[in-house]
GROMACS .gro file of C-alpha atoms in nm:
model
  410
    1MET     CA    1   2.689  -2.899  -3.035
    2MET     CA    2   2.318  -2.842  -3.128
    3SER     CA    3   2.223  -2.857  -2.763
    4LEU     CA    4   2.490  -2.602  -2.669
    5LYS     CA    5   2.383  -2.368  -2.951
    6SER     CA    6   2.014  -2.390  -2.820
    7ILE     CA    7   2.107  -2.303  -2.477
    8ASN     CA    8   2.314  -2.007  -2.591
    9GLN     CA    9   2.030  -1.880  -2.799
   10ASP     CA   10   1.780  -1.914  -2.506
   11ASP     CA   11   2.020  -1.711  -2.279
   12LEU     CA   12   2.069  -1.441  -2.535
   13ARG     CA   13   1.686  -1.418  -2.580
   14ASN     CA   14   1.649  -1.405  -2.203
   15HIS     CA   15   1.902  -1.124  -2.178
   16ASN     CA   16   1.725  -0.931  -2.450
   17LEU     CA   17   1.386  -0.966  -2.304
   18SER     CA   18   1.534  -0.840  -1.968
   19VAL     CA   19   1.691  -0.538  -2.146
   20VAL     CA   20   1.357  -0.449  -2.314
   21LEU     CA   21   1.161  -0.483  -1.988
   22ASP     CA   22   1.402  -0.262  -1.801
   23THR     CA   23   1.397  -0.011  -2.059
   24MET     CA   24   1.010   0.004  -2.058
   25LEU     CA   25   1.008   0.024  -1.683
   26ARG     CA   26   1.230   0.312  -1.663
   27SER     CA   27   1.051   0.516  -1.916
   28VAL     CA   28   0.773   0.755  -1.798
   29GLU     CA   29   0.606   0.732  -2.148
   30PRO     CA   30   0.497   0.438  -2.359
   31LEU     CA   31   0.755   0.347  -2.616
   32SER     CA   32   0.716   0.218  -2.976
   33ARG     CA   33   0.898  -0.075  -3.129
   34ALA     CA   34   1.133   0.167  -3.308
   35GLU     CA   35   1.200   0.376  -2.998
   36LEU     CA   36   1.277   0.058  -2.803
   37ALA     CA   37   1.509  -0.065  -3.075
   38LYS     CA   38   1.693   0.271  -3.057
   39ALA     CA   39   1.708   0.281  -2.668
   40THR     CA   40   1.825  -0.070  -2.627
   41GLY     CA   41   2.053  -0.105  -2.929
   42LEU     CA   42   1.861  -0.416  -3.042
   43THR     CA   43   1.762  -0.452  -3.405
   44LYS     CA   44   1.406  -0.418  -3.525
   45ALA     CA   45   1.412  -0.777  -3.644
   46THR     CA   46   1.501  -0.875  -3.277
   47MET     CA   47   1.221  -0.649  -3.158
   48SER     CA   48   0.970  -0.836  -3.387
   49LEU     CA   49   1.051  -1.156  -3.199
   50LEU     CA   50   1.068  -1.025  -2.850
   51ILE     CA   51   0.749  -0.800  -2.833
   52PRO     CA   52   0.503  -1.071  -2.931
   53MET     CA   53   0.646  -1.297  -2.645
   54LEU     CA   54   0.586  -1.018  -2.397
   55ILE     CA   55   0.251  -0.942  -2.524
   56ALA     CA   56   0.137  -1.312  -2.528
   57GLY     CA   57   0.272  -1.330  -2.177
   58LYS     CA   58   0.062  -1.041  -2.070
   59ALA     CA   59   0.366  -0.841  -1.950
   60VAL     CA   60   0.322  -0.580  -2.212
   61ARG     CA   61   0.012  -0.441  -2.401
   62GLU     CA   62  -0.028  -0.237  -2.730
   63GLY     CA   63  -0.210   0.093  -2.729
   64SER     CA   64  -0.381   0.261  -3.007
   65PRO     CA   65  -0.155   0.356  -3.297
   66ALA     CA   66  -0.053   0.718  -3.310
   67SER     CA   67  -0.137   0.912  -3.626
   68LEU     CA   68   0.159   1.074  -3.797
   69PRO     CA   69   0.154   1.414  -3.973
   70ALA     CA   70   0.369   1.277  -4.266
   71GLN     CA   71   0.359   0.967  -4.463
   72GLY     CA   72   0.442   0.640  -4.295
   73ARG     CA   73   0.306   0.366  -4.083
   74PRO     CA   74   0.163   0.492  -3.745
   75SER     CA   75   0.354   0.384  -3.449
   76THR     CA   76   0.201   0.163  -3.189
   77PRO     CA   77   0.280   0.254  -2.822
   78LEU     CA   78   0.383  -0.033  -2.597
   79SER     CA   79   0.320  -0.017  -2.221
   80ILE     CA   80   0.387  -0.241  -1.924
   81SER     CA   81   0.079  -0.450  -1.846
   82GLY     CA   82  -0.022  -0.544  -1.485
   83GLY     CA   83  -0.242  -0.830  -1.368
   84ARG     CA   84  -0.025  -1.131  -1.450
   85PHE     CA   85   0.300  -1.129  -1.248
   86CYS     CA   86   0.351  -1.009  -0.892
   87GLY     CA   87   0.618  -1.011  -0.608
   88ILE     CA   88   0.543  -1.043  -0.240
   89GLY     CA   89   0.712  -0.835   0.015
   90LEU     CA   90   0.741  -0.940   0.382
   91GLN     CA   91   0.853  -0.716   0.669
   92ILE     CA   92   0.892  -0.734   1.049
   93ASN     CA   93   0.972  -0.397   1.192
   94THR     CA   94   0.981  -0.225   1.532
   95ASP     CA   95   0.621  -0.105   1.489
   96GLY     CA   96   0.454  -0.413   1.343
   97PHE     CA   97   0.459  -0.671   1.072
   98GLY     CA   98   0.291  -0.755   0.740
   99PHE     CA   99   0.308  -0.816   0.363
  100THR     CA  100   0.234  -0.654   0.033
  101ALA     CA  101   0.187  -0.808  -0.312
  102VAL     CA  102   0.270  -0.576  -0.599
  103ASP     CA  103   0.247  -0.643  -0.978
  104ILE     CA  104   0.474  -0.524  -1.255
  105SER     CA  105   0.252  -0.206  -1.310
  106GLY     CA  106   0.295  -0.098  -0.957
  107GLU     CA  107  -0.058  -0.192  -0.850
  108ILE     CA  108  -0.098  -0.328  -0.499
  109VAL     CA  109  -0.271  -0.660  -0.540
  110ALA     CA  110  -0.307  -0.756  -0.163
  111GLU     CA  111  -0.160  -0.632   0.154
  112GLU     CA  112  -0.205  -0.630   0.538
  113TRP     CA  113  -0.018  -0.471   0.821
  114ILE     CA  114  -0.054  -0.538   1.191
  115SER     CA  115   0.062  -0.235   1.397
  116GLU     CA  116   0.202  -0.343   1.737
  117THR     CA  117   0.508  -0.271   1.949
  118MET     CA  118   0.757  -0.549   1.844
  119THR     CA  119   1.024  -0.521   2.110
  120GLN     CA  120   1.113  -0.849   2.293
  121ARG     CA  121   0.831  -1.043   2.108
  122ASP     CA  122   0.841  -1.423   2.051
  123PRO     CA  123   0.962  -1.487   1.699
  124GLU     CA  124   0.766  -1.796   1.659
  125ASP     CA  125   0.447  -1.620   1.735
  126ILE     CA  126   0.520  -1.330   1.498
  127PHE     CA  127   0.631  -1.544   1.205
  128GLY     CA  128   0.339  -1.766   1.258
  129ARG     CA  129   0.092  -1.479   1.237
  130LEU     CA  130   0.270  -1.338   0.943
  131ASN     CA  131   0.230  -1.671   0.767
  132GLU     CA  132  -0.142  -1.658   0.828
  133LEU     CA  133  -0.167  -1.306   0.682
  134VAL     CA  134   0.048  -1.408   0.374
  135ARG     CA  135  -0.181  -1.716   0.297
  136GLN     CA  136  -0.480  -1.498   0.286
  137GLY     CA  137  -0.293  -1.269   0.030
  138GLU     CA  138  -0.195  -1.570  -0.171
  139ALA     CA  139  -0.562  -1.674  -0.195
  140VAL     CA  140  -0.639  -1.336  -0.343
  141ILE     CA  141  -0.363  -1.362  -0.590
  142ALA     CA  142  -0.478  -1.703  -0.697
  143GLU     CA  143  -0.826  -1.584  -0.752
  144ARG     CA  144  -0.700  -1.313  -0.984
  145GLY     CA  145  -0.507  -1.569  -1.183
  146MET     CA  146  -0.170  -1.417  -1.112
  147THR     CA  147   0.173  -1.571  -1.072
  148ILE     CA  148   0.397  -1.505  -0.776
  149VAL     CA  149   0.741  -1.470  -0.926
  150GLY     CA  150   0.940  -1.411  -0.604
  151SER     CA  151   0.949  -1.260  -0.249
  152GLY     CA  152   1.165  -1.049  -0.036
  153LEU     CA  153   1.208  -1.005   0.336
  154ALA     CA  154   1.295  -0.683   0.519
  155LEU     CA  155   1.422  -0.695   0.875
  156PRO     CA  156   1.571  -0.423   1.100
  157GLY     CA  157   1.906  -0.590   1.162
  158LEU     CA  158   2.192  -0.796   1.014
  159VAL     CA  159   2.066  -1.068   0.797
  160THR     CA  160   2.260  -1.304   0.565
  161GLU     CA  161   2.161  -1.434   0.215
  162ASP     CA  162   2.129  -1.784   0.366
  163LEU     CA  163   1.844  -1.659   0.580
  164ARG     CA  164   1.996  -1.615   0.911
  165LEU     CA  165   1.917  -1.311   1.125
  166LEU     CA  166   2.244  -1.240   1.321
  167THR     CA  167   2.105  -0.960   1.527
  168ALA     CA  168   1.813  -0.706   1.548
  169HIS     CA  169   1.888  -0.497   1.849
  170ASN     CA  170   1.564  -0.310   1.835
  171LEU     CA  171   1.362  -0.630   1.827
  172GLY     CA  172   1.564  -0.801   2.091
  173TRP     CA  173   1.633  -1.097   1.845
  174GLN     CA  174   1.968  -1.269   1.752
  175GLN     CA  175   2.104  -1.569   1.595
  176LEU     CA  176   1.774  -1.680   1.432
  177ASP     CA  177   1.765  -1.938   1.159
  178LEU     CA  178   1.479  -1.793   0.965
  179ARG     CA  179   1.431  -2.113   0.762
  180ARG     CA  180   1.269  -2.277   1.061
  181PHE     CA  181   0.957  -2.062   1.007
  182ASP     CA  182   0.686  -2.197   0.771
  183VAL     CA  183   0.642  -1.873   0.587
  184ILE     CA  184   1.016  -1.842   0.509
  185SER     CA  185   1.069  -2.216   0.414
  186ARG     CA  186   0.762  -2.190   0.190
  187LEU     CA  187   0.822  -1.866  -0.003
  188ASP     CA  188   1.214  -1.874   0.023
  189PRO     CA  189   1.223  -1.484   0.012
  190HIS     CA  190   1.550  -1.294  -0.060
  191PRO     CA  191   1.638  -1.132   0.289
  192ASP     CA  192   1.793  -0.803   0.341
  193ASN     CA  193   1.821  -0.515   0.594
  194GLU     CA  194   1.513  -0.284   0.591
  195ALA     CA  195   1.715   0.019   0.486
  196ASN     CA  196   1.850  -0.158   0.178
  197MET     CA  197   1.497  -0.261   0.082
  198ALA     CA  198   1.372   0.100   0.138
  199ALA     CA  199   1.651   0.232  -0.073
  200LEU     CA  200   1.545   0.007  -0.366
  201ALA     CA  201   1.197   0.147  -0.340
  202GLN     CA  202   1.350   0.493  -0.414
  203ILE     CA  203   1.482   0.383  -0.755
  204PRO     CA  204   1.231   0.456  -1.022
  205GLY     CA  205   1.173   0.169  -1.262
  206TYR     CA  206   1.364  -0.095  -1.054
  207ALA     CA  207   1.093  -0.359  -1.083
  208THR     CA  208   0.764  -0.168  -1.134
  209GLN     CA  209   0.657   0.096  -1.393
  210ARG     CA  210   0.804   0.436  -1.341
  211ARG     CA  211   0.528   0.693  -1.292
  212GLN     CA  212   0.712   1.026  -1.270
  213GLN     CA  213   1.056   1.179  -1.282
  214GLY     CA  214   1.115   1.152  -0.898
  215ILE     CA  215   1.397   1.298  -0.690
  216VAL     CA  216   1.645   1.055  -0.834
  217GLY     CA  217   1.693   0.877  -1.169
  218PRO     CA  218   1.702   0.495  -1.236
  219ALA     CA  219   2.087   0.497  -1.251
  220ASP     CA  220   2.169   0.766  -0.994
  221SER     CA  221   2.388   0.736  -0.690
  222PHE     CA  222   2.263   0.841  -0.352
  223ILE     CA  223   2.275   0.763   0.027
  224TYR     CA  224   1.937   0.657   0.188
  225ILE     CA  225   1.889   0.714   0.553
  226SER     CA  226   1.608   0.516   0.719
  227THR     CA  227   1.507   0.655   1.057
  228ASP     CA  228   1.285   0.517   1.328
  229ILE     CA  229   1.394   0.374   1.672
  230GLY     CA  230   1.723   0.280   1.495
  231ILE     CA  231   1.891   0.446   1.207
  232GLY     CA  232   1.979   0.245   0.916
  233GLY     CA  233   2.137   0.333   0.583
  234ALA     CA  234   2.202   0.217   0.229
  235VAL     CA  235   2.447   0.325  -0.025
  236VAL     CA  236   2.317   0.317  -0.385
  237HIS     CA  237   2.573   0.346  -0.665
  238GLU     CA  238   2.452   0.388  -1.017
  239GLY     CA  239   2.113   0.236  -0.936
  240ARG     CA  240   2.244  -0.044  -0.734
  241VAL     CA  241   2.260  -0.111  -0.360
  242GLU     CA  242   2.630  -0.173  -0.238
  243HIS     CA  243   2.612  -0.453   0.010
  244GLY     CA  244   2.987  -0.490   0.100
  245ASP     CA  245   3.170  -0.808   0.166
  246HIS     CA  246   2.916  -0.960   0.408
  247GLY     CA  247   2.602  -0.772   0.317
  248PHE     CA  248   2.612  -0.534   0.600
  249ALA     CA  249   2.712  -0.203   0.437
  250GLY     CA  250   2.532   0.112   0.525
  251GLU     CA  251   2.491   0.075   0.907
  252LEU     CA  252   2.505   0.456   0.953
  253GLY     CA  253   2.330   0.449   1.283
  254HIS     CA  254   2.635   0.333   1.459
  255ILE     CA  255   2.869   0.592   1.329
  256SER     CA  256   3.015   0.751   1.643
  257VAL     CA  257   2.953   1.129   1.638
  258ALA     CA  258   3.066   1.189   2.002
  259LEU     CA  259   3.354   0.984   2.161
  260ASP     CA  260   3.224   1.094   2.507
  261GLY     CA  261   2.850   1.035   2.422
  262PRO     CA  262   2.614   0.791   2.587
  263VAL     CA  263   2.672   0.408   2.549
  264CYS     CA  264   2.480   0.264   2.260
  265ARG     CA  265   2.321  -0.081   2.283
  266CYS     CA  266   2.583  -0.191   2.029
  267GLY     CA  267   2.845  -0.117   2.299
  268ARG     CA  268   3.006   0.192   2.143
  269ARG     CA  269   2.973   0.552   2.261
  270GLY     CA  270   2.810   0.844   2.097
  271CYS     CA  271   2.644   0.648   1.807
  272LEU     CA  272   2.424   0.859   1.571
  273GLU     CA  273   2.127   0.650   1.684
  274SER     CA  274   2.171   0.765   2.041
  275TYR     CA  275   2.094   1.123   1.923
  276ALA     CA  276   1.876   1.096   1.622
  277GLY     CA  277   1.682   0.782   1.659
  278ARG     CA  278   1.298   0.800   1.754
  279ARG     CA  279   1.364   0.669   2.117
  280ALA     CA  280   1.645   0.919   2.168
  281LEU     CA  281   1.450   1.208   2.020
  282VAL     CA  282   1.129   1.164   2.223
  283GLU     CA  283   1.311   1.096   2.554
  284SER     CA  284   1.549   1.409   2.510
  285ALA     CA  285   1.236   1.619   2.415
  286GLY     CA  286   1.065   1.500   2.739
  287VAL     CA  287   0.778   1.353   2.539
  288SER     CA  288   0.812   1.006   2.714
  289ASP     CA  289   1.043   0.806   2.927
  290GLU     CA  290   1.226   0.493   2.816
  291GLY     CA  291   0.923   0.260   2.843
  292ALA     CA  292   0.664   0.479   2.672
  293SER     CA  293   0.904   0.577   2.397
  294LYS     CA  294   0.861   0.236   2.240
  295GLN     CA  295   0.512   0.327   2.138
  296GLY     CA  296   0.432   0.473   1.798
  297GLY     CA  297   0.233   0.786   1.888
  298ASP     CA  298   0.520   0.962   2.062
  299ILE     CA  299   0.661   1.107   1.735
  300GLU     CA  300   0.331   1.282   1.672
  301GLU     CA  301   0.354   1.454   2.017
  302LEU     CA  302   0.717   1.549   1.936
  303LEU     CA  303   0.620   1.705   1.603
  304ASP     CA  304   0.339   1.899   1.767
  305ARG     CA  305   0.570   2.036   2.039
  306TRP     CA  306   0.845   2.108   1.786
  307ASN     CA  307   0.605   2.290   1.563
  308ALA     CA  308   0.466   2.496   1.855
  309GLY     CA  309   0.828   2.605   1.938
  310GLU     CA  310   0.860   2.421   2.274
  311GLU     CA  311   1.205   2.489   2.397
  312GLN     CA  312   1.301   2.135   2.508
  313ALA     CA  313   1.163   1.990   2.174
  314LEU     CA  314   1.361   2.237   1.983
  315ARG     CA  315   1.697   2.163   2.169
  316ALA     CA  316   1.629   1.796   2.117
  317VAL     CA  317   1.580   1.828   1.745
  318ASP     CA  318   1.865   2.077   1.705
  319THR     CA  319   2.111   1.835   1.886
  320ALA     CA  320   1.991   1.554   1.666
  321VAL     CA  321   2.028   1.769   1.355
  322GLU     CA  322   2.400   1.840   1.457
  323ALA     CA  323   2.451   1.458   1.513
  324MET     CA  324   2.286   1.374   1.174
  325SER     CA  325   2.498   1.639   0.988
  326SER     CA  326   2.818   1.510   1.136
  327GLY     CA  327   2.741   1.149   1.049
  328MET     CA  328   2.624   1.238   0.702
  329ALA     CA  329   2.926   1.448   0.625
  330SER     CA  330   3.155   1.167   0.728
  331VAL     CA  331   2.968   0.924   0.501
  332ILE     CA  332   2.987   1.166   0.217
  333ASN     CA  333   3.355   1.227   0.250
  334ILE     CA  334   3.423   0.858   0.256
  335LEU     CA  335   3.195   0.763  -0.032
  336ASP     CA  336   3.196   1.068  -0.258
  337VAL     CA  337   2.814   1.043  -0.296
  338SER     CA  338   2.660   1.383  -0.255
  339THR     CA  339   2.286   1.305  -0.260
  340VAL     CA  340   2.118   1.200   0.053
  341ILE     CA  341   1.761   1.090   0.095
  342LEU     CA  342   1.600   1.108   0.433
  343GLY     CA  343   1.326   0.854   0.500
  344GLY     CA  344   1.117   0.739   0.801
  345ILE     CA  345   1.038   0.969   1.081
  346TRP     CA  346   1.283   1.238   0.983
  347GLY     CA  347   1.077   1.274   0.661
  348ARG     CA  348   0.794   1.393   0.888
  349PHE     CA  349   0.989   1.720   0.972
  350GLY     CA  350   0.971   1.844   0.617
  351GLN     CA  351   1.202   1.972   0.358
  352ALA     CA  352   1.281   2.295   0.559
  353LEU     CA  353   1.469   2.075   0.819
  354ALA     CA  354   1.640   1.877   0.536
  355GLN     CA  355   1.778   2.224   0.408
  356ARG     CA  356   1.894   2.302   0.754
  357ILE     CA  357   2.086   1.973   0.758
  358GLU     CA  358   2.218   2.041   0.404
  359LYS     CA  359   2.351   2.380   0.518
  360ARG     CA  360   2.539   2.225   0.809
  361ILE     CA  361   2.671   1.943   0.603
  362ASN     CA  362   2.834   2.147   0.323
  363PRO     CA  363   3.102   2.324   0.517
  364GLN     CA  364   3.212   1.981   0.648
  365ILE     CA  365   3.253   1.833   0.299
  366LEU     CA  366   3.597   1.787   0.139
  367GLY     CA  367   3.614   1.999  -0.169
  368TYR     CA  368   3.331   2.240  -0.073
  369PRO     CA  369   3.219   2.471  -0.231
  370GLU     CA  370   3.318   2.292  -0.556
  371VAL     CA  371   3.148   1.979  -0.420
  372SER     CA  372   2.823   2.024  -0.225
  373ALA     CA  373   2.554   1.792  -0.070
  374HIS     CA  374   2.185   1.779  -0.149
  375VAL     CA  375   1.949   1.647   0.115
  376GLN     CA  376   1.600   1.540   0.005
  377ILE     CA  377   1.294   1.405   0.182
  378SER     CA  378   1.189   1.079   0.045
  379ASP     CA  379   0.885   1.089  -0.173
  380ILE     CA  380   0.801   0.727  -0.078
  381ASN     CA  381   0.732   0.711   0.292
  382THR     CA  382   0.453   0.463   0.311
  383ARG     CA  383   0.644   0.150   0.430
  384PRO     CA  384   0.916   0.178   0.173
  385ALA     CA  385   1.099  -0.129   0.290
  386LEU     CA  386   0.792  -0.344   0.241
  387LEU     CA  387   0.761  -0.202  -0.108
  388GLY     CA  388   1.124  -0.269  -0.178
  389ALA     CA  389   1.102  -0.633  -0.055
  390ALA     CA  390   0.808  -0.686  -0.303
  391GLU     CA  391   1.014  -0.535  -0.590
  392VAL     CA  392   1.299  -0.769  -0.493
  393GLY     CA  393   1.064  -1.048  -0.543
  394LEU     CA  394   0.925  -0.908  -0.849
  395ARG     CA  395   1.279  -0.854  -1.001
  396ARG     CA  396   1.314  -1.226  -1.050
  397PHE     CA  397   1.073  -1.185  -1.348
  398HIS     CA  398   1.289  -0.917  -1.504
  399ASP     CA  399   1.614  -1.114  -1.455
  400ASP     CA  400   1.477  -1.445  -1.590
  401PRO     CA  401   1.166  -1.353  -1.797
  402LEU     CA  402   1.180  -1.645  -2.032
  403SER     CA  403   1.112  -1.894  -1.750
  404PHE     CA  404   0.792  -1.728  -1.650
  405LEU     CA  405   0.682  -1.648  -2.013
  406ALA     CA  406   0.734  -2.011  -2.093
  407GLU     CA  407   0.501  -2.105  -1.802
  408VAL     CA  408   0.231  -1.882  -1.942
  409ASP     CA  409   0.262  -2.044  -2.282
  410ALA     CA  410   0.242  -2.383  -2.128
   0.00000   0.00000   0.00000
């Protein structure tokens, strides 16, 4: 009975530590012990036990006591402290591969990205080179005396929790057992589709310190649309990504928006990706042919022509806007989530284009004008999936803080 009681006490303490960390991460401002007790519902006595553990573990630091105008003890602000725990994000995308290591304060500890066209590349070569990059990053992390608490892996395709890549059409890869690669077997990252990882990066305070209010809150619901050669999507409900029964929810790029449209590589006709993906956009705008459209600089040329008012570029973008609006409206009507965040290349077109899409979506929404959509450009556009993958790794500390704090004490 004594052993069972001890385990239960540890579980409760672990849960309470996680609640305190989450509350601090989601707050833009430092919080005192009293403010934390009020926000979490935990007693001041419990706080007096938890906070010293977090400070000793270098996850939290104390600031200078604030002076009070009235009588009473000055409150001491508590802030998330970086420099001790970090998560590693890995990504292989259509435009390259790399890693980033992020600590709990949001600081980039180490990172490297190799920009290359990735279509039809040898997986053995790519994962081998990624392993070399990550090892260099691990050396930097070790020199700084930091602990890697976990890692995440973002891929542009359907990937299972047991580390199998079923298909990644835009890489030309399918049926890969990812555990056969050294970097995967060594780090054992949590795998997911790149759109899901990018969506997590949009959630303030998910695993790193919240810096500003942002376009969504920590517990908001939204649809994230990731746009590049392919179009991915993620559904976030009350601050959590909805994965579906098999982990594949959110594949918005393969919604059919025209039954008589072109045949997509998935085998269906008129998929959203066939109109609004990067390859489709630059080809229909006359920027490049099918071979050249696999290069990264083509979107810059498209943007230049579009901004200059070139007729073919304008038509291509307008057709893509129609397709995007139709696909978004269908998703909004099915899910009843009215906030959409545009990421990737579509974010490069600016908020004015997002407003055009919003105006075209709203008349298609059931319940309009009582219910209306809001389309925003992501404010995190520098490899959000890579950041999200690192936050997935870092989240292991928040979900099980006692294990890592115990290692520090040891």
